[in-house]
Structure formats: C-alpha cells, structure tokens
Coordinates of C-alpha atoms and ligand atoms in Angstrom, one line a residue:
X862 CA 18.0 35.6 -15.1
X863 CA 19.7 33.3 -13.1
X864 CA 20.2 30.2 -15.6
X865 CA 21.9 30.3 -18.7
X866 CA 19.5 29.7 -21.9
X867 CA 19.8 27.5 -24.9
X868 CA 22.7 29.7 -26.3
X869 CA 24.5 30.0 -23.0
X870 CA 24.0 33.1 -23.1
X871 CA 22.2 35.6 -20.5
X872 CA 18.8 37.4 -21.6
X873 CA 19.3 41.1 -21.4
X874 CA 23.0 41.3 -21.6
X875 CA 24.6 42.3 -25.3
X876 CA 23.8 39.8 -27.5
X877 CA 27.2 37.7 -28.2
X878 CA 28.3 38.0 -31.6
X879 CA 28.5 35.1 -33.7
X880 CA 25.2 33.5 -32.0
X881 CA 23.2 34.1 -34.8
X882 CA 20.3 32.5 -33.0
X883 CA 20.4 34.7 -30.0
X884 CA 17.8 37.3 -29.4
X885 CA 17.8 41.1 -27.0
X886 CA 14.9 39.0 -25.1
X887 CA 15.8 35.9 -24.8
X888 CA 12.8 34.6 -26.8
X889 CA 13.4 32.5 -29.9
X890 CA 10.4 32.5 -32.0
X891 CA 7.6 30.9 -30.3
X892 CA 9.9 29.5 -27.3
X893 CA 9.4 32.2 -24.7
X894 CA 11.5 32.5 -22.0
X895 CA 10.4 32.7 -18.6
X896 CA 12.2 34.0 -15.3
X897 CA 10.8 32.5 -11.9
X898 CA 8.3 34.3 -10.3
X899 CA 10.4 35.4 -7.8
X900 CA 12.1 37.5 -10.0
X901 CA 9.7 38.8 -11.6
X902 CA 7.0 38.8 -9.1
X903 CA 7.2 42.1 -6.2
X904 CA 5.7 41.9 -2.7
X905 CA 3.5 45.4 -4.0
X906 CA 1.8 43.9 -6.7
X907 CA -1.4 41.6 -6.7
X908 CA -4.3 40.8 -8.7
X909 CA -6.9 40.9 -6.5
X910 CA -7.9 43.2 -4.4
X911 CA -9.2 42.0 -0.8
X912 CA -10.7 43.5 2.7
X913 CA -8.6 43.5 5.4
X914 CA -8.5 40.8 7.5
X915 CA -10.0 41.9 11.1
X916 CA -7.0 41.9 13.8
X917 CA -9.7 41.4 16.4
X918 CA -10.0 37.7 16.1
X919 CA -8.0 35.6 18.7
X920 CA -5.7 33.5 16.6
X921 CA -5.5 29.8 17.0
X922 CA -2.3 29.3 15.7
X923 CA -0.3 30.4 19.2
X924 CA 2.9 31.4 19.1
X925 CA 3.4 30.0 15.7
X926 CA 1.1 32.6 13.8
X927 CA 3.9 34.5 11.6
X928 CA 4.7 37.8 12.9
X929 CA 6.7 39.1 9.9
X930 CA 5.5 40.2 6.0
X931 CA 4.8 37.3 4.3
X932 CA 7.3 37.6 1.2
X933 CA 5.3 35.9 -1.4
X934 CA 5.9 37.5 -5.2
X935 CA 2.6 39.1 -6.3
X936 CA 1.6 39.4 -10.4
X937 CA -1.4 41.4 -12.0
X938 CA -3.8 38.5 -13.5
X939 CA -2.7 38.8 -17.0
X940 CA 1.0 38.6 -15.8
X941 CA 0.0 35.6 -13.6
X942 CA -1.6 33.9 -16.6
X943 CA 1.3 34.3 -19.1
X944 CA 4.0 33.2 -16.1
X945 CA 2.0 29.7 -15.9
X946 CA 1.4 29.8 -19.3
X947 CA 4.5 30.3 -20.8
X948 CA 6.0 27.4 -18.3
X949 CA 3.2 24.9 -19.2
X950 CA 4.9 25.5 -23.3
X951 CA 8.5 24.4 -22.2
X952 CA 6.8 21.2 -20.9
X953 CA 5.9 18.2 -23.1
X954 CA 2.8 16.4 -22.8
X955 CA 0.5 13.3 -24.8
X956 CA -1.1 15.8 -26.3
X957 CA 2.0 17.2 -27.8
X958 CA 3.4 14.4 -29.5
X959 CA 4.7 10.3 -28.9
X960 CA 6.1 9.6 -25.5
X961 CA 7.5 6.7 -25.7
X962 CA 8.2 5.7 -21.8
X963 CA 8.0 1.8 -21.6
X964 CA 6.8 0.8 -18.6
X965 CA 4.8 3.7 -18.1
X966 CA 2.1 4.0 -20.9
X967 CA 1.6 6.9 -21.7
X968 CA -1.3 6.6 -23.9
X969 CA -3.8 9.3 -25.3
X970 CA -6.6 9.9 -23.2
X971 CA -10.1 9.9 -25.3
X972 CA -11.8 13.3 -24.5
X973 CA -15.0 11.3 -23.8
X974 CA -13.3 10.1 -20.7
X975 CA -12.9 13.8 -19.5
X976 CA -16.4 14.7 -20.5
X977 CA -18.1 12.0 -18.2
X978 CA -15.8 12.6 -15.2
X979 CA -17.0 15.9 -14.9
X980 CA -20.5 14.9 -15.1
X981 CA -21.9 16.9 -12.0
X982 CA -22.9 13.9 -10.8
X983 CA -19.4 11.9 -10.6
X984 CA -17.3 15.1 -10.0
X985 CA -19.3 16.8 -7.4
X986 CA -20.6 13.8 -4.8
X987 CA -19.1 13.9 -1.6
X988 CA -17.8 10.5 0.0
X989 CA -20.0 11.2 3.2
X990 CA -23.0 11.1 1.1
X991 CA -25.6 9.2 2.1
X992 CA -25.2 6.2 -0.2
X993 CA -29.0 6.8 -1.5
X994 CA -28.1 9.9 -2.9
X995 CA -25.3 8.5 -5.1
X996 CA -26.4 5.4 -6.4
X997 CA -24.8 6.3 -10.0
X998 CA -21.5 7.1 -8.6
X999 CA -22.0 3.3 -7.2
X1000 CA -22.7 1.8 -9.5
X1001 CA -19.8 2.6 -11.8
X1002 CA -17.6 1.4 -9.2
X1003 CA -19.6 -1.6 -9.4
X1004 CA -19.6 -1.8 -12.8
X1005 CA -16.2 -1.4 -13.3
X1006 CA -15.6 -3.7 -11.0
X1007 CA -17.6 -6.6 -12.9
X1008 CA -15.8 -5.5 -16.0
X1009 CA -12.1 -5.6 -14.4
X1010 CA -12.9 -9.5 -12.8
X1011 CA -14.5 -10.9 -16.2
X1012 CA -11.6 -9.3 -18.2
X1013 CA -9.1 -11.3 -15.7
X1014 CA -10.9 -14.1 -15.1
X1015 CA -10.5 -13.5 -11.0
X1016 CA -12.7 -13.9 -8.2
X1017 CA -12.9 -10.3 -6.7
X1018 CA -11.3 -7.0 -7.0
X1019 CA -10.2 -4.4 -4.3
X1020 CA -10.9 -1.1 -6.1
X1021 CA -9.6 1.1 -3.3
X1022 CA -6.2 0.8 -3.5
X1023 CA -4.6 4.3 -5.4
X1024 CA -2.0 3.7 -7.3
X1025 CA -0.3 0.6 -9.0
X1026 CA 2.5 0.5 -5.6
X1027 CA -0.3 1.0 -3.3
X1028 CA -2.5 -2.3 -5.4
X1029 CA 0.6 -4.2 -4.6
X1030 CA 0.8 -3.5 -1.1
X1031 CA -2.7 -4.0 -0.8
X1032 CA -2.2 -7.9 -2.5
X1033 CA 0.7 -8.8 -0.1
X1034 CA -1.1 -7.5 2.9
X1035 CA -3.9 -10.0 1.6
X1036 CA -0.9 -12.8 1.4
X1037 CA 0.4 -11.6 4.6
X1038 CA -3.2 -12.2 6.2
X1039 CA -3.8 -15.9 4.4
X1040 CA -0.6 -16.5 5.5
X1041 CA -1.3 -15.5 9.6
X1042 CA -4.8 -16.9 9.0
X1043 CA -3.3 -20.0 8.3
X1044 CA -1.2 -20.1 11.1
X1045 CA 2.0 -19.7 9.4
X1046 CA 5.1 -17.5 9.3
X1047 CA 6.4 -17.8 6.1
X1048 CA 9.2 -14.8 5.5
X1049 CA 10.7 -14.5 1.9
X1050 CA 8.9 -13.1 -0.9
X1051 CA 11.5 -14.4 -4.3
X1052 CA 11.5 -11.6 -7.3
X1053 CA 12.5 -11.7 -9.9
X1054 CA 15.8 -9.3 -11.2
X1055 CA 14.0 -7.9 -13.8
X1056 CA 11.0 -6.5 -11.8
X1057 CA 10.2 -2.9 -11.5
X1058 CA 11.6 -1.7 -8.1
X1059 CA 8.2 -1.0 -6.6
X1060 CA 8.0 -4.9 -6.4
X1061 CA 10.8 -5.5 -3.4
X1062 CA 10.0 -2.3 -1.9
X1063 CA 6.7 -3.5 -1.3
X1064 CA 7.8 -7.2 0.2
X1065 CA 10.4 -5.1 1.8
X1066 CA 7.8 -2.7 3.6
X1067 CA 5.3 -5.4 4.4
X1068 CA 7.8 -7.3 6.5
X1069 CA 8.7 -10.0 4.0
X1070 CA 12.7 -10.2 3.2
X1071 CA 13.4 -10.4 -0.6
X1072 CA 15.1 -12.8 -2.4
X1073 CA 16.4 -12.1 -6.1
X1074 CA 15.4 -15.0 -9.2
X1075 CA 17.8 -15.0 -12.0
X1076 CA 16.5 -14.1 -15.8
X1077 CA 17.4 -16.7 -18.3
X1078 CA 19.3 -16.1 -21.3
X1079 CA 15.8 -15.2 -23.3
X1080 CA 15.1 -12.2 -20.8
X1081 CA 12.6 -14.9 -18.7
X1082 CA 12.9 -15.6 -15.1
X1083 CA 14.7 -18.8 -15.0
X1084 CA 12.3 -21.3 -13.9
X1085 CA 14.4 -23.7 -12.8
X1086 CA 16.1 -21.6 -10.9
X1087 CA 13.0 -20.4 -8.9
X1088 CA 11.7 -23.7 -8.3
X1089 CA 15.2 -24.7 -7.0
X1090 CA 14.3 -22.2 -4.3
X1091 CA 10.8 -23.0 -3.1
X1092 CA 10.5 -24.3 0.1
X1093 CA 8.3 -23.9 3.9
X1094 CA 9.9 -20.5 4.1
X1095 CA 8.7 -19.0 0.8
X1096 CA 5.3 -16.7 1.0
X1097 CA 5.1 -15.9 -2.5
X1098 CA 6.6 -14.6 -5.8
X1099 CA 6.3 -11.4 -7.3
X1100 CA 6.0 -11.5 -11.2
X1101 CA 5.3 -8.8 -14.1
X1102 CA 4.0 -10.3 -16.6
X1103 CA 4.4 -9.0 -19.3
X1104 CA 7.8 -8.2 -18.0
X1105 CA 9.8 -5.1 -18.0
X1106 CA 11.9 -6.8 -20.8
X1107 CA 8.9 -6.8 -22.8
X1108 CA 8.3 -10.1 -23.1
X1109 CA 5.9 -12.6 -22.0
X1110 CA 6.1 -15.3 -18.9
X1111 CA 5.2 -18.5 -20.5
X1112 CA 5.9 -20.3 -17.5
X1113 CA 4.1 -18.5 -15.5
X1114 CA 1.5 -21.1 -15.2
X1115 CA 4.1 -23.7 -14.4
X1116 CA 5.7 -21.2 -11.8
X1117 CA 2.2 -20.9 -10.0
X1118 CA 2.0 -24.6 -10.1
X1119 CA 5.6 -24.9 -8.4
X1120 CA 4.5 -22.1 -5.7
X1121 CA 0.9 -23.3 -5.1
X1122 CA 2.5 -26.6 -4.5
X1123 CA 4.7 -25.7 -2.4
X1124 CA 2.0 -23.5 -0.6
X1125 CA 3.1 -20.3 -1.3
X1126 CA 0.8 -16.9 -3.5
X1127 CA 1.3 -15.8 -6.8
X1128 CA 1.4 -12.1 -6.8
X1129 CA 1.4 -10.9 -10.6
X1130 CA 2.5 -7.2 -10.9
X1131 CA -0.2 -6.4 -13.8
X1132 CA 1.2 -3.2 -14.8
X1133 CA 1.6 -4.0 -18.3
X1134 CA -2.0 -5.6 -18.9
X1135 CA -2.3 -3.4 -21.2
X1136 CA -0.7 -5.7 -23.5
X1137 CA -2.7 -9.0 -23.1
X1138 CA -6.3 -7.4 -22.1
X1139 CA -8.9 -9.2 -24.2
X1140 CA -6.1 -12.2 -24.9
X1141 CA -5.4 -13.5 -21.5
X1142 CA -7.1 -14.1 -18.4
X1143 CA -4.6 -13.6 -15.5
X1144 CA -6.9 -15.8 -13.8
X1145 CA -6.3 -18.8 -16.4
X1146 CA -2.8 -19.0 -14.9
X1147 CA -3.5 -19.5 -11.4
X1148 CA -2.6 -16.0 -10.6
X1149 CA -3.5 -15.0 -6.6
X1150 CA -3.5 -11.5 -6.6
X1151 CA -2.7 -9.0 -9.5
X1152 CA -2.9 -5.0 -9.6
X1153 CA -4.2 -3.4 -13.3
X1154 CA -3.1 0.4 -13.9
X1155 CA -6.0 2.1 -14.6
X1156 CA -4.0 5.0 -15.2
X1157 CA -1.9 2.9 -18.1
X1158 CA -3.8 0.2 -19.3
X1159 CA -7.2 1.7 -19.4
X1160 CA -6.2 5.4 -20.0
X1161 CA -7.0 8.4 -17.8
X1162 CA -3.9 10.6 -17.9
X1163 CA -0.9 10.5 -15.3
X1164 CA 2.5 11.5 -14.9
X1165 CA 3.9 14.0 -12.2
X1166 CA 3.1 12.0 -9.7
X1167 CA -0.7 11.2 -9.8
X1168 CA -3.4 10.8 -9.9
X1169 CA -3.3 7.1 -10.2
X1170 CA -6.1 3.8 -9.9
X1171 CA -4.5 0.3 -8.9
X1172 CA -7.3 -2.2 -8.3
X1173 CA -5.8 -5.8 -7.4
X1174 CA -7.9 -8.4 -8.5
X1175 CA -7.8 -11.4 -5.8
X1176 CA -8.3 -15.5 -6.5
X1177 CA -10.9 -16.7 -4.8
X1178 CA -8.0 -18.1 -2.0
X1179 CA -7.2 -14.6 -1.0
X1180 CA -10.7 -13.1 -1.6
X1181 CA -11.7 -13.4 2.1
X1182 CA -8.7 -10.6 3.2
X1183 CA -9.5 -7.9 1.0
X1184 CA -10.2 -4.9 2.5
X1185 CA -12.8 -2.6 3.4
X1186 CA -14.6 -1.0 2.1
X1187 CA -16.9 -2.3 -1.3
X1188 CA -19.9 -2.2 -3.0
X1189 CA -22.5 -4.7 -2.8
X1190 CA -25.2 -4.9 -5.5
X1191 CA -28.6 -6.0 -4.0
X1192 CA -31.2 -8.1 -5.9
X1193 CA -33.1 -4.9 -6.2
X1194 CA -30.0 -3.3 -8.1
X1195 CA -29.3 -1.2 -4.9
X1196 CA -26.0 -0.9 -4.2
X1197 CA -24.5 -0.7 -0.4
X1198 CA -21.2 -0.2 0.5
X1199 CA -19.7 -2.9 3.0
X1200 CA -17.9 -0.8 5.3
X1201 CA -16.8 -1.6 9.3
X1202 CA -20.5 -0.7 10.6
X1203 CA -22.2 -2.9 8.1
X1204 CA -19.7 -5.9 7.5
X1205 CA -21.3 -7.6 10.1
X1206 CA -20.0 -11.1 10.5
X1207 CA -19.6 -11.5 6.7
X1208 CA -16.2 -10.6 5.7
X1209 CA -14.6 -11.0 9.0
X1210 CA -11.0 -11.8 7.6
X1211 CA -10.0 -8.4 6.2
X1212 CA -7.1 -7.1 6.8
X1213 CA -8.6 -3.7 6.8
X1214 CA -8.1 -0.3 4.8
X1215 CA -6.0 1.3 2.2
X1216 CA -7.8 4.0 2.0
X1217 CA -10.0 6.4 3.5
X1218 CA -13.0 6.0 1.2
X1219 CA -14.3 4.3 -2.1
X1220 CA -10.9 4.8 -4.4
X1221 CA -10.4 7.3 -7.1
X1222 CA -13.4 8.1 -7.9
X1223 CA -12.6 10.3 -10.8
X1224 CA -9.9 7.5 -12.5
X1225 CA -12.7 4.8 -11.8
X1226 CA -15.2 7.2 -14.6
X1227 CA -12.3 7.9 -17.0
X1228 CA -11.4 3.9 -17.1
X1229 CA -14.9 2.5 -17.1
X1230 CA -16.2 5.2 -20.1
X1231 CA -12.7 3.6 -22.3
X1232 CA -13.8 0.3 -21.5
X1233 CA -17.5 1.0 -22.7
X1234 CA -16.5 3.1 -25.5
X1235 CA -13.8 0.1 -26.9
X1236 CA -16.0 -3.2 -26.1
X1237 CA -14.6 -6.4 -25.4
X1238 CA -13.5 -6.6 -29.1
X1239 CA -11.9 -3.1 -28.6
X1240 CA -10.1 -3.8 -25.9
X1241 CA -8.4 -7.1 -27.2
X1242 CA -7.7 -4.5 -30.3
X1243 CA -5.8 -2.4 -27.8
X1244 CA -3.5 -5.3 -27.1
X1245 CA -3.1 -6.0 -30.6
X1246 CA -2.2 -2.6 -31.7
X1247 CA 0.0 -2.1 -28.8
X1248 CA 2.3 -5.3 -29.1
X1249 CA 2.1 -4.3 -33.3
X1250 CA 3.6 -0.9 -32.7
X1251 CA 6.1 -2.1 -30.2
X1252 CA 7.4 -4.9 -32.9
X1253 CA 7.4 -2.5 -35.8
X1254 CA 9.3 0.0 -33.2
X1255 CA 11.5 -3.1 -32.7
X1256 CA 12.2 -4.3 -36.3
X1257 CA 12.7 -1.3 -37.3
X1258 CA 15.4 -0.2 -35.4
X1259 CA 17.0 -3.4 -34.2
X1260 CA 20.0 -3.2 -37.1
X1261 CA 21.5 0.2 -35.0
X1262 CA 20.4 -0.1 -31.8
X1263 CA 21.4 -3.7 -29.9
X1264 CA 18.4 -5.5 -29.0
X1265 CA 19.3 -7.8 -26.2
X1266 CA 16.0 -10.1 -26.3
X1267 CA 14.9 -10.0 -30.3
X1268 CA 16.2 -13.3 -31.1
X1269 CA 13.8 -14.6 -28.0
X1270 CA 10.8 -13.8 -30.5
X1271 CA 8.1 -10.7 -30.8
X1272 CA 8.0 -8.5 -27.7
X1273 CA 4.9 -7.4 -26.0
X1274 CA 3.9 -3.9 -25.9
X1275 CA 7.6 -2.4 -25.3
X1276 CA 10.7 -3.0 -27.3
X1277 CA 13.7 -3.1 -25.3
X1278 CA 17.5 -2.3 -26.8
X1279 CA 20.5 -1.3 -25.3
X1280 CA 24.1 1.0 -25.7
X1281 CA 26.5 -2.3 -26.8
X1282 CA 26.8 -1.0 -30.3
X1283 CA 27.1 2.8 -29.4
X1284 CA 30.7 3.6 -29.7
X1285 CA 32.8 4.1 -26.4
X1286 CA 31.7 7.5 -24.4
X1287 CA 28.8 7.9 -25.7
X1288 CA 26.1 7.0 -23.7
X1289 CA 22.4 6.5 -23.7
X1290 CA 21.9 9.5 -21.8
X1291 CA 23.3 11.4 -24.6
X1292 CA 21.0 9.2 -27.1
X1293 CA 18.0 10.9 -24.8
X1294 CA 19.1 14.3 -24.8
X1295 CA 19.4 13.8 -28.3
X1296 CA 15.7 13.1 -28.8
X1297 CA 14.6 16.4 -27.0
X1298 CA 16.1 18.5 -29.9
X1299 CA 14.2 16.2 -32.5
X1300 CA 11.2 17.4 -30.3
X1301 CA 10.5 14.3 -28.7
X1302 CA 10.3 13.3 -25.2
X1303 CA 12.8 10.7 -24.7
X1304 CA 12.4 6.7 -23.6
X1305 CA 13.0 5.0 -20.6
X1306 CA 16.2 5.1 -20.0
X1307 CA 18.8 2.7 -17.7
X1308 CA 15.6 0.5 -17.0
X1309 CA 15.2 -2.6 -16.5
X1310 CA 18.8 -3.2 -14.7
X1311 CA 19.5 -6.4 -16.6
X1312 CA 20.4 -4.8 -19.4
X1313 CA 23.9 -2.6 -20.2
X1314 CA 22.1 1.2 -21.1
X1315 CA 18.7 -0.3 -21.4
X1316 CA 16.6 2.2 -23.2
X1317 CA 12.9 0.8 -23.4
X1318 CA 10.3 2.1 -26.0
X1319 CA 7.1 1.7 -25.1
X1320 CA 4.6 3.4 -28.4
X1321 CA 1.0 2.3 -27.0
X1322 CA -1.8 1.5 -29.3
X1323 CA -2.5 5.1 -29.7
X1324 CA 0.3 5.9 -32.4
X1325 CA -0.2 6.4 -36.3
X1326 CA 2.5 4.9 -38.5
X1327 CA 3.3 7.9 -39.6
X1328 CA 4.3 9.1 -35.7
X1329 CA 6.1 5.8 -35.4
X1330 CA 7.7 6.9 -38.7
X1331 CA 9.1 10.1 -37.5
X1332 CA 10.1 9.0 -34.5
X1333 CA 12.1 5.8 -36.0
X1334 CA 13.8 8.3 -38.6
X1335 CA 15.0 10.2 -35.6
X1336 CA 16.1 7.5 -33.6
X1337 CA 18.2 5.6 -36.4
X1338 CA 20.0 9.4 -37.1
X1339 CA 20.3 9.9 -33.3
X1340 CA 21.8 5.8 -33.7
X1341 CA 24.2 6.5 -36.5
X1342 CA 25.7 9.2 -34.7
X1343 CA 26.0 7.3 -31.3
X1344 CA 27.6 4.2 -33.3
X1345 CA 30.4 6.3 -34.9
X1346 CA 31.5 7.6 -32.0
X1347 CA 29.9 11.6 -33.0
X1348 CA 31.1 13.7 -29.6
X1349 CA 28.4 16.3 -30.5
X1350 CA 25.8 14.1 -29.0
X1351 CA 27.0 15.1 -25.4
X1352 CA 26.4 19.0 -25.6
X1353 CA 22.9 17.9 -26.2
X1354 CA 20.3 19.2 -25.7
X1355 CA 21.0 22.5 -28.0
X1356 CA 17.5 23.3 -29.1
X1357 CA 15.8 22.9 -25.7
X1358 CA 15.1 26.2 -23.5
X1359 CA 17.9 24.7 -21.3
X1360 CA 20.9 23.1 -22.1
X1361 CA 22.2 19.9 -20.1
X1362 CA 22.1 20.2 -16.0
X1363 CA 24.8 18.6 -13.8
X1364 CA 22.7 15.8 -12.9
X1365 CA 25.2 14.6 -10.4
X1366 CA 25.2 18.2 -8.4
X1367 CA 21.3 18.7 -8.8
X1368 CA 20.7 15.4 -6.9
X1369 CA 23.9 15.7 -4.4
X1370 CA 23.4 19.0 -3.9
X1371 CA 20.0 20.6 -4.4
X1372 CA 19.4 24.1 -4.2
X1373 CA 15.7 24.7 -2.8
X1374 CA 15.8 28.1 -1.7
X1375 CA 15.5 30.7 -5.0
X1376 CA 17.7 33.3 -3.3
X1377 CA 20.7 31.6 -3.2
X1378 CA 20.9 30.6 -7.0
X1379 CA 20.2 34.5 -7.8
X1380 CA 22.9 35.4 -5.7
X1381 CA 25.2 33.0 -7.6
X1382 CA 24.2 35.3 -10.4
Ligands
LIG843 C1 4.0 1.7 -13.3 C2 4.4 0.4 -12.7 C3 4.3 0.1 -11.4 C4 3.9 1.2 -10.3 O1 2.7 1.8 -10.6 P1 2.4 3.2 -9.9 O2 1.0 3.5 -10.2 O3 3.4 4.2 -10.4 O4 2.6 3.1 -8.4 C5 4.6 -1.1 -10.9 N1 5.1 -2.1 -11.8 C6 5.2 -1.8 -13.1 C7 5.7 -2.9 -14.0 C8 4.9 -0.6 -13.6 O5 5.1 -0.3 -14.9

C-alpha cells in the first residue's frame, strides 16, 4: 500500500500499539480496504480467456501500432468484481444518504424513471433511424417539450443542448444571432457577482466581454446599479434566479424592463427552477432565454461529470435562432424532425447546432416519466417541499452558523451561512471534513464568492424530517466545536478510509503515473 489509511498506519506492517482500532488487514469492519489495481493486478493473470489475434492482418495503425507488452494489470473475474466493488463502498452516493450540495440538487431519483429509460424502445433506437421507426422516442421529446414551454410560460424550447453550461451557450449564441440579425454589435454581457461561474465563461467564450453587477446588501443584484449601466453597448444580462444566495430576484421583471428598453436580452440561468416550478412562469417576467437542469430540477441522476439535459426555453423574440435540429408534430400526430435537409425556407435564422443529434435521449425519458408521475400539482409540491426544507435547514441552524441573508426573509430552495462566528483557524473546510466522519457528504463549500466561507445547503424536496434531523444535530455539534475554537476539527476526517490530502500539492503537483507514488513507498 502506497497511501496511509485512516490510522496512519500501513496495512500489512505490525500493527502499532496503542491504535486500538487498527487491524493485520487493514479492514475495519465493513470498510474494506482496497489497493489499486496496479498493485494488486499482474500482467499473467486474466479473466477471460481469448484466441489469438492473427498476426497476418496488415495493421492500419503504421508506425504507431505498439511494438512492446502492453502492461495492463490483469484480475480473475471474482477479483475484478470485488476491486470495483469494494471502491464503489468508499464512495457516497443519493442512495446512501442526504447530500446536501446547494446549487447542485442532488435529489433522489424515482426508480420509475430508470424503469422507463430502459424500455427497449427508448434505450436501444439508434439516432440514424429512420424517423418512422421511432415515433415513440419522438414523441417524448415532443412531449416533454410541450410540458417544459407550458411550465415556463415561453415560446419554444431548444432540447438539444446537453448540459446546463452547454443550454447557456446555446441561449447567447441565440442573442448573439438576434443581435447580428439586427444589424448590431453590441459587446458586453453585465453579470451579476453572485452568479455561478459557468455564467461569464460562457459570455466570455461567445465573444461577449463581461461586466460584473454588484449584490445589494439583501444578497439581490442591485438594481440600480445595473440600470446605471445600460446603454447601446449592452447585449444582455445574465441572471440566476433563484440565485446562488438562495434567494429570489424580485426585480427581475423590472430588470427585463430596464434591458428590453434599452434593447438588450434577458438571459435567466434557470438552474435552480427547481424551486419555483409550478409557482412561476419564467415567461411572466419577460425572460428571453432560460436553460432548466433536467438533471436537477426534474431528477435523473448526475454527478461525476454527466450525464446532463439543459433545454433553454426561448421568448418568442429569440425563437427564430434556435438551432437545429427539432421535432415537428403534424396534424396527423406524426412527428418529423426539422433538420438542415428538411428546414427548407422555414427557420432560416438559426444559428445552427449544438449537438450532433436529438439531445439526451435517455435524460429526456427519466425527466418526462417525473413530470407525469408528479402532475402539475406535484410539481408545484416539489417547490413547496424544496423551499420548506431549505428554511427549516435555515432556522434551524441560523443561531451557530452566520447566516449572511436570513434577515432578507425565507430563502428558496438552499440556505446559505457562512464561517464569521467560527472561531479564528478554524475554517469551513474543517466544518466539511467534519461532516464526512458523521457519515455525511459535506455542503457546498466557498460558493457563492460574495460571502466569507460560504457553505450552502441545498436538502431538495426529497428529505424526511427525520434526515433533516440528523443531519441538523450533526451540524450544530460540528458548529459548537468550530465556534469555540476546538483544534481537533482540522485532523478531520478520522473515520474516513483516508485521512486529509494536501489539497494544495494534489492540485500543484499531480501525480498521474501509479509508479511513481509506489516508489515513494
Ligand atoms: C449546475 C448549475 C449550472 C451548470 O449546469 P451544468 O449542467 O453543470 O453545466 C449553471 N448555473 C447554476 C446556477 C447551476 O446550479
């Protein structure tokens, strides 16, 4: 073993005296302990056994076809199955228990969901397919399309784009096409500081330069402020609403006002719908162009990078640029996809692709069977439950922990709070690390920016008060310690199957190649 476990000590060297919870294997109880599978795997072993390859073939790759033994660690099958299963244990998942990232909703994911995405019919099509032969694949992307402009009260939805970034790309690259279309070149996009960073990234990579907007002293962007800005220069603003403090724009239909008049887009980043589906139509509030998370608000799991569903839903100003391609249901109920061959001279303002097909086909079944299975009454219940959880998360903590905005009223679905009443050196990292020995997967931490140690708590609709219970009695502990100053709290984690890694040297200094760290024994 090259990496120390939760005892600091090293498995199959004497057991130190004194640890009374170290064991000869390194196990403890039901946490196993698990080398790499270079260390344990040999270039001799396999689990399958296969022909050999014929060496009379000409081989395409040139002189880039490897020459040398390929080096890859080989496991018998029941080897290879405890390896991956005894890493996917030291992980935490939704199914394990609360995790409370604000911003990213991490809500359960019905089973249903799973059921119907592997229908044969919705997991097996090909995109290629004739689009006779998959008229039920279709028509859920049409469906869900219907459901996704009623519940926003918009004019049309682009379902391709695949992730909530790529929606917001795909909404300014419908601004940036108004805007040519138009005639004009308009150059700053103004964001808000409180917006998640995948908001100036994407002005930033469509060409647009950003421009900051204050919050005012309530955790809003300061409207006065933006409007002082407005001008012939400004394409559009970028807003979250809710925003990542958790709160709700109410200007936000006097900020579209001020930009509409000054003829610039409203670009809402509609990450957080999940807290205001069924209560507000982003529509009502002269919204241009607005991505929705499937993967958050409607489900369908995520996390590690994928998969992910951001449909933007467009105003009827910007509905003429979205792109390519879309269904089309005939009076017959038929349903075509509009694509470059058949557009014809009816949607000739696109500004093209984000993707190469239809979208995510697999997100689009997971999010249409939650919003069938919850109704229109179930989905406003979703909000409901959501904000209630954040605000009993909120009260309920908010005499430990500082929380910056609670004076400016209920939050939305997250409850935001902060390190200022954490005695000095102890830090919100340590009030994370903290949480992993309780057993639970920490908040977002250090997000958003405007506030000192922000840790953000997002529960989701999804939690029983008696999770929200446990998790609150760990948190005020966890508090009490970080308020008085307890210098235990930075050797945590102690329970976890490793200790704390030098965060600093495992992002200056990576080391990729296995080797190396064994030799550092
Ligand atoms: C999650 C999130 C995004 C980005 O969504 P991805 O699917 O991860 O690209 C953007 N804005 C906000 C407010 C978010 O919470």
């Amino acid at each position: 073993m090259n990496v120390m476990n939760a005892s600091g000590w090293k498995p199959g060297t004497p057991v130190p005296a004194g640890d009374e919870s170290a064991t000869v294997s390194g196990n403890r109880g039901l946490m196993l302990e698990e080398p790499l599978i270079f260390e344990i795997g040999t270039t001799e072993t396999t689990g399958v056994d296969l022909p050999e390859p014929a060496t009379d073939r000409v081989s395409r790759l040139g002189r880039h076809a490897r020459t040398g033994a390929i080096g890859l660690p080989g496991l018998s099958e029941p080897e290879t199955v405890r390896h991956y299963t005894r890493l996917s244990r030291q992980n935490y998942a939704i199914d394990c228990g609360i995790f409370p990232l604000g911003s990213c909703t991490m809500k359960h994911n019905p089973r249903l969901n799973e059921k119907v995405a592997r229908m044969p019919g919705f997991a097996d099509v090909h995109p290629l397919q004739p689009a006779d032969t998959v008229q039920g694949a279709l028509a859920v992307i049409d469906e869900l399309a219907v459901w996704l402009i009623k519940l926003t009260g918009m004019h049309s939805v682009a379902m391709t784009p695949k992730a909530g970034a790529h929606g917001e790309l795909c909404g300014i690259l419908c601004i940036k096409a108004a805007l040519q279309a138009r005639g004009e070149d308009r150059r700053v996009i103004l964001v808000p500081e409180s917006a998640h960073g995948t908001n100036p990234a994407t002005a930033a990579f469509a060409g647009f330069a950003v421009e900051g907007i204050p919050a005012d002293a309530d955790g809003r962007v300061d409207l006065a402020a933006l409007t002082a800005r407005l001008g012939p220069d400004v394409a559009g603003v970028m807003i979250t609403n809710p925003n990542t403090c958790g709160l709700f724009e109410r200007d936000m239909k006097a900020i579209s006002d001020a930009v509409h008049a000054v003829g610039g887009y409203v670009y809402c980043d509609g990450a957080n719908f999940n807290a205001i589906v069924g209560r507000v139509r982003p529509g009502d509030l002269g919204i241009d162009a607005m991505h929705i998370n499937l993967h958050k608000t409607f489900s369908t799991p995520h996390g590690g990078g994928g998969p992910g569903s951001g449909p933007v839903v467009l105003s009827e100003a910007l509905s003429p640029y979205a792109p390519l391609p879309f269904t089309e249901r005939q009076g017959d109920g038929h349903i075509t996809l509009v694509e470059e061959e058949t557009v014809g001279d009816r949607h000739p303002h696109s500004f093209g692709r984000m993707s190469a097909f239809h979208g995510q086909m697999g997100m689009f079944t997971r999010a249409l069977t939650y919003i069938l299975s919850h109704g229109a009454d179930g989905l406003r219940q979703v909000a409901e439950d959501a904000v209630l959880n954040a605000n009993y998360m909120l009260r309920s903590l908010e005499d430990l922990l500082d929380a910056p905005f609670a004076a400016s009223g209920p939050c939305m679905h997250e409850a935001l709070f902060s390190d200022a009443n954490f005695a000095k050196g102890v830090s919100t990292l340590d009030v994370a690390k903290a949480l992993i020995d309780e057993g639970f997967h920490p908040m977002t931490m250090y997000f958003p920016l405007v506030v000192h140690g922000a840790m953000l708590v997002e529960p989701t609709e999804c939690e029983s008060k008696a999770t929200l219970d446990q998790f609150i009695a760990s948190m005020r502990a966890i508090a009490e310690r970080a308020n008085a100053g307890d210098d235990s709290l930075h050797a945590a984690p102690l329970l976890a199957p490793r200790r704390r890694v030098d965060e600093t040297a495992a992002a200056r200094k990576p080391r990729l190649v296995w080797r190396e760290v064994a030799e550092l024994g």
